[in-house]
PDB file of C-alpha atoms in Angstrom:
ATOM      1  CA  MET A  17      -0.016   0.048  -0.003  1.00 46.00           C
ATOM      2  CA  SER A  18       1.359   3.424  -0.955  1.00 49.00           C
ATOM      3  CA  MET A  19       1.189   6.427   1.356  1.00 58.00           C
ATOM      4  CA  THR A  20       0.267  10.177   0.649  1.00 63.00           C
ATOM      5  CA  SER A  21       2.999  12.803   1.227  1.00 76.00           C
ATOM      6  CA  SER A  22       1.662  13.044   4.807  1.00 79.00           C
ATOM      7  CA  GLY A  23       2.136   9.367   5.285  1.00 89.00           C
ATOM      8  CA  LEU A  24      -1.736   8.876   5.491  1.00 90.00           C
ATOM      9  CA  ASP A  25      -3.202   5.913   3.752  1.00 91.00           C
ATOM     10  CA  PRO A  26      -4.482   7.069   0.349  1.00 91.00           C
ATOM     11  CA  ALA A  27      -7.739   5.169   0.833  1.00 91.00           C
ATOM     12  CA  LEU A  28      -8.405   7.093   4.038  1.00 94.00           C
ATOM     13  CA  ALA A  29      -7.161  10.398   2.560  1.00 91.00           C
ATOM     14  CA  GLU A  30      -9.636   9.948  -0.325  1.00 91.00           C
ATOM     15  CA  ARG A  31     -12.447   9.597   2.128  1.00 93.00           C
ATOM     16  CA  LEU A  32     -11.711  12.918   3.990  1.00 94.00           C
ATOM     17  CA  LYS A  33     -13.463  16.044   3.099  1.00 95.00           C
ATOM     18  CA  ARG A  34     -11.579  19.044   4.142  1.00 97.00           C
ATOM     19  CA  ASP A  35     -12.384  22.682   4.331  1.00 91.00           C
ATOM     20  CA  SER A  36     -10.719  25.273   2.011  1.00 95.00           C
ATOM     21  CA  TYR A  37      -7.588  25.184   4.323  1.00 95.00           C
ATOM     22  CA  GLY A  38      -7.262  21.458   4.158  1.00 93.00           C
ATOM     23  CA  LEU A  39      -8.651  21.068   7.668  1.00 96.00           C
ATOM     24  CA  PHE A  40     -11.395  19.078   9.372  1.00 98.00           C
ATOM     25  CA  PRO A  41     -12.740  19.066  12.936  1.00 97.00           C
ATOM     26  CA  ALA A  42     -11.856  16.394  15.457  1.00 98.00           C
ATOM     27  CA  VAL A  43     -14.411  15.926  18.204  1.00 98.00           C
ATOM     28  CA  VAL A  44     -12.575  14.590  21.365  1.00 98.00           C
ATOM     29  CA  GLN A  45     -14.376  12.262  23.733  1.00 98.00           C
ATOM     30  CA  GLN A  46     -13.348  10.486  26.915  1.00 98.00           C
ATOM     31  CA  PHE A  47     -13.309   6.900  25.833  1.00 98.00           C
ATOM     32  CA  ASP A  48     -14.925   5.421  28.929  1.00 98.00           C
ATOM     33  CA  THR A  49     -17.539   8.053  29.785  1.00 97.00           C
ATOM     34  CA  GLY A  50     -18.397   9.427  26.351  1.00 97.00           C
ATOM     35  CA  ARG A  51     -17.949  12.938  27.633  1.00 97.00           C
ATOM     36  CA  VAL A  52     -17.021  15.399  24.952  1.00 98.00           C
ATOM     37  CA  LEU A  53     -13.822  17.121  26.029  1.00 98.00           C
ATOM     38  CA  MET A  54     -12.986  19.456  23.166  1.00 98.00           C
ATOM     39  CA  VAL A  55     -12.927  19.996  19.451  1.00 98.00           C
ATOM     40  CA  GLY A  56      -9.598  20.502  17.672  1.00 98.00           C
ATOM     41  CA  TRP A  57      -8.511  20.849  14.075  1.00 98.00           C
ATOM     42  CA  MET A  58      -6.562  18.354  12.095  1.00 97.00           C
ATOM     43  CA  ASP A  59      -5.121  18.002   8.504  1.00 96.00           C
ATOM     44  CA  ASP A  60      -3.812  14.786   6.927  1.00 96.00           C
ATOM     45  CA  GLU A  61      -0.532  15.022   8.733  1.00 96.00           C
ATOM     46  CA  ALA A  62      -2.094  15.628  12.145  1.00 97.00           C
ATOM     47  CA  LEU A  63      -4.384  12.603  11.602  1.00 97.00           C
ATOM     48  CA  HIS A  64      -1.423  10.527  10.492  1.00 97.00           C
ATOM     49  CA  ARG A  65       0.611  11.435  13.578  1.00 97.00           C
ATOM     50  CA  THR A  66      -2.458  10.707  15.781  1.00 98.00           C
ATOM     51  CA  LEU A  67      -2.977   7.259  14.233  1.00 97.00           C
ATOM     52  CA  THR A  68       0.735   6.300  14.407  1.00 97.00           C
ATOM     53  CA  THR A  69       1.868   7.680  17.634  1.00 97.00           C
ATOM     54  CA  GLY A  70      -1.092   7.091  19.988  1.00 98.00           C
ATOM     55  CA  ARG A  71      -1.035  10.825  21.064  1.00 98.00           C
ATOM     56  CA  ALA A  72      -3.542  13.298  19.813  1.00 98.00           C
ATOM     57  CA  THR A  73      -2.013  15.718  17.382  1.00 98.00           C
ATOM     58  CA  TYR A  74      -3.772  18.873  16.069  1.00 98.00           C
ATOM     59  CA  TRP A  75      -3.216  21.845  13.774  1.00 97.00           C
ATOM     60  CA  SER A  76      -3.257  25.116  15.488  1.00 95.00           C
ATOM     61  CA  ARG A  77      -5.033  27.698  13.293  1.00 94.00           C
ATOM     62  CA  SER A  78      -3.656  30.671  15.204  1.00 94.00           C
ATOM     63  CA  ARG A  79       0.002  29.459  15.356  1.00 94.00           C
ATOM     64  CA  ARG A  80      -0.068  27.763  12.104  1.00 95.00           C
ATOM     65  CA  GLU A  81       1.842  24.766  13.593  1.00 96.00           C
ATOM     66  CA  TYR A  82       1.181  21.128  14.783  1.00 97.00           C
ATOM     67  CA  TRP A  83       0.755  20.602  18.522  1.00 96.00           C
ATOM     68  CA  VAL A  84       0.597  17.380  20.541  1.00 98.00           C
ATOM     69  CA  LYS A  85      -1.973  17.691  23.442  1.00 96.00           C
ATOM     70  CA  GLY A  86       0.006  17.569  26.632  1.00 95.00           C
ATOM     71  CA  ASP A  87       3.553  18.337  25.468  1.00 96.00           C
ATOM     72  CA  THR A  88       3.541  21.599  27.288  1.00 93.00           C
ATOM     73  CA  SER A  89       0.765  21.125  30.016  1.00 94.00           C
ATOM     74  CA  GLY A  90       1.327  17.558  30.751  1.00 96.00           C
ATOM     75  CA  HIS A  91      -2.482  16.925  30.120  1.00 97.00           C
ATOM     76  CA  VAL A  92      -1.921  14.120  27.557  1.00 98.00           C
ATOM     77  CA  GLN A  93      -4.587  12.644  25.389  1.00 98.00           C
ATOM     78  CA  TRP A  94      -3.811   8.853  24.901  1.00 98.00           C
ATOM     79  CA  VAL A  95      -5.681   7.757  21.736  1.00 99.00           C
ATOM     80  CA  ARG A  96      -8.016   4.800  22.208  1.00 99.00           C
ATOM     81  CA  SER A  97      -9.821   4.918  18.849  1.00 98.00           C
ATOM     82  CA  VAL A  98     -10.394   7.171  15.930  1.00 98.00           C
ATOM     83  CA  ALA A  99     -13.515   7.098  13.689  1.00 97.00           C
ATOM     84  CA  LEU A 100     -14.450   8.945  10.568  1.00 97.00           C
ATOM     85  CA  ASP A 101     -18.084  10.275  10.430  1.00 96.00           C
ATOM     86  CA  CYS A 102     -20.566   9.208   7.659  1.00 96.00           C
ATOM     87  CA  ASP A 103     -19.922  12.312   5.694  1.00 95.00           C
ATOM     88  CA  GLY A 104     -16.156  12.019   5.954  1.00 94.00           C
ATOM     89  CA  ASP A 105     -15.735  15.565   7.195  1.00 96.00           C
ATOM     90  CA  THR A 106     -15.199  15.076  10.968  1.00 96.00           C
ATOM     91  CA  VAL A 107     -13.171  12.557  13.065  1.00 97.00           C
ATOM     92  CA  LEU A 108     -14.172  11.312  16.525  1.00 98.00           C
ATOM     93  CA  VAL A 109     -10.987  10.780  18.664  1.00 98.00           C
ATOM     94  CA  GLN A 110     -11.729   8.723  21.793  1.00 99.00           C
ATOM     95  CA  VAL A 111      -8.944   9.247  24.441  1.00 99.00           C
ATOM     96  CA  ASP A 112      -7.875   8.612  27.841  1.00 98.00           C
ATOM     97  CA  GLN A 113      -7.360  12.161  29.058  1.00 98.00           C
ATOM     98  CA  VAL A 114      -4.744  12.845  31.741  1.00 97.00           C
ATOM     99  CA  GLY A 115      -5.655  16.038  33.682  1.00 97.00           C
ATOM    100  CA  PRO A 116      -8.031  18.724  32.243  1.00 97.00           C
ATOM    101  CA  ALA A 117      -8.650  18.904  28.585  1.00 97.00           C
ATOM    102  CA  CYS A 118      -9.239  22.677  28.369  1.00 95.00           C
ATOM    103  CA  HIS A 119      -6.592  25.333  28.480  1.00 92.00           C
ATOM    104  CA  THR A 120      -8.748  27.193  31.174  1.00 93.00           C
ATOM    105  CA  GLY A 121      -8.171  24.197  33.595  1.00 94.00           C
ATOM    106  CA  SER A 122     -11.735  22.705  33.207  1.00 95.00           C
ATOM    107  CA  SER A 123     -12.051  19.106  32.512  1.00 95.00           C
ATOM    108  CA  SER A 124     -13.912  19.874  29.309  1.00 97.00           C
ATOM    109  CA  CYS A 125     -13.844  22.910  26.983  1.00 96.00           C
ATOM    110  CA  PHE A 126     -17.712  22.936  27.258  1.00 94.00           C
ATOM    111  CA  ASP A 127     -17.849  23.114  31.128  1.00 92.00           C
ATOM    112  CA  GLY A 128     -20.072  26.114  32.297  1.00 87.00           C
ATOM    113  CA  ARG A 129     -20.623  27.322  28.745  1.00 85.00           C
ATOM    114  CA  GLU A 130     -24.311  26.137  28.174  1.00 83.00           C
ATOM    115  CA  LEU A 131     -26.365  28.421  26.044  1.00 86.00           C
ATOM    116  CA  PRO A 132     -29.995  29.243  26.936  1.00 84.00           C
ATOM    117  CA  SER A 133     -32.192  26.988  24.602  1.00 83.00           C
ATOM    118  CA  ALA A 134     -35.695  25.474  24.426  1.00 80.00           C
ATOM    119  CA  PHE A 135     -36.263  22.203  26.236  1.00 76.00           C
ATOM    120  CA  GLY A 136     -37.247  19.674  23.467  1.00 79.00           C
ATOM    121  CA  SER A 137     -39.316  16.656  24.578  1.00 77.00           C
ATOM    122  CA  PRO A 138     -41.934  14.219  23.346  1.00 80.00           C
ATOM    123  CA  ALA A 139     -45.578  15.094  23.911  1.00 77.00           C
ATOM    124  CA  GLY A 140     -46.587  14.635  27.487  1.00 74.00           C
ATOM    125  CA  VAL A 141     -43.222  15.033  28.957  1.00 76.00           C
ATOM    126  CA  THR A 142     -42.716  17.922  31.424  1.00 77.00           C
ATOM    127  CA  PRO A 143     -39.238  19.581  31.444  1.00 72.00           C
ATOM    128  CA  PRO A 144     -37.408  19.275  34.847  1.00 74.00           C
ATOM    129  CA  PRO A 145     -37.490  22.445  37.048  1.00 76.00           C
ATOM    130  CA  GLY A 146     -34.922  24.908  35.999  1.00 70.00           C
ATOM    131  CA  ALA A 147     -34.257  23.133  32.622  1.00 66.00           C
ATOM    132  CA  ALA A 148     -32.855  25.460  29.886  1.00 60.00           C
ATOM    133  CA  GLY A 149     -35.500  27.645  28.170  1.00 56.00           C
ATOM    134  CA  THR A 150     -38.238  27.119  30.905  1.00 54.00           C
ATOM    135  CA  ASP A 151     -37.664  30.269  32.798  1.00 54.00           C
ATOM    136  CA  GLN A 152     -36.741  32.826  30.182  1.00 49.00           C
ATOM    137  CA  ASP A 153     -37.013  33.679  26.622  1.00 46.00           C
ATOM    138  CA  PRO A 154     -33.777  32.524  25.076  1.00 45.00           C
ATOM    139  CA  ARG A 155     -33.708  35.471  22.712  1.00 44.00           C
ATOM    140  CA  SER A 156     -33.418  37.931  25.662  1.00 43.00           C
ATOM    141  CA  ALA A 157     -30.446  36.040  27.364  1.00 43.00           C
ATOM    142  CA  SER A 158     -27.091  37.592  27.130  1.00 41.00           C
ATOM    143  CA  ILE A 159     -24.305  35.229  25.991  1.00 40.00           C
ATOM    144  CA  ALA A 160     -20.888  35.677  27.343  1.00 40.00           C
ATOM    145  CA  ARG A 161     -18.198  35.342  24.697  1.00 39.00           C
ATOM    146  CA  THR A 162     -15.526  33.070  25.894  1.00 41.00           C
ATOM    147  CA  GLY A 163     -11.911  32.852  24.629  1.00 44.00           C
ATOM    148  CA  ASP A 164     -11.277  31.824  21.033  1.00 44.00           C
ATOM    149  CA  SER A 165      -8.471  29.503  21.757  1.00 53.00           C
ATOM    150  CA  ASP A 166      -8.326  26.462  19.489  1.00 56.00           C
ATOM    151  CA  ASP A 167      -5.060  25.176  20.682  1.00 55.00           C
ATOM    152  CA  ASP A 168      -3.997  24.893  24.266  1.00 55.00           C
ATOM    153  CA  ARG A 169      -0.946  22.841  24.676  1.00 57.00           C
TER     154      ARG A 169
END
């Protein structure tokens, strides 16, 4: 089997759908709980490194360089599995996360960042007290902008 210039298997490379910069999102999930930890960006080389080293590797859009999660912080992501979604435009990376995943120190980049939203449920199901969207009109809620970091180390 021949390899692409990145070293990625050509059959896999052909299945990937990338944006205009050659990137695709990587949804990162704790392997044993299913908790979503973060979303990073990869290109073919970052995916190849992830698949062959067992360490999650991403492309930093702001610094324009590769980074291996945990090389600076010590908060390593040990890869357990990688899957390509049905459209070929996103990968799911299941990891064993060491320490917090977020550069803010939170265990997940989504901790404390819930947006007000309506509570969807089948007919006859009452939303729990305090469920999102039950106490206020979501259009009137103010949304705090959080940092735009795509690449803690």
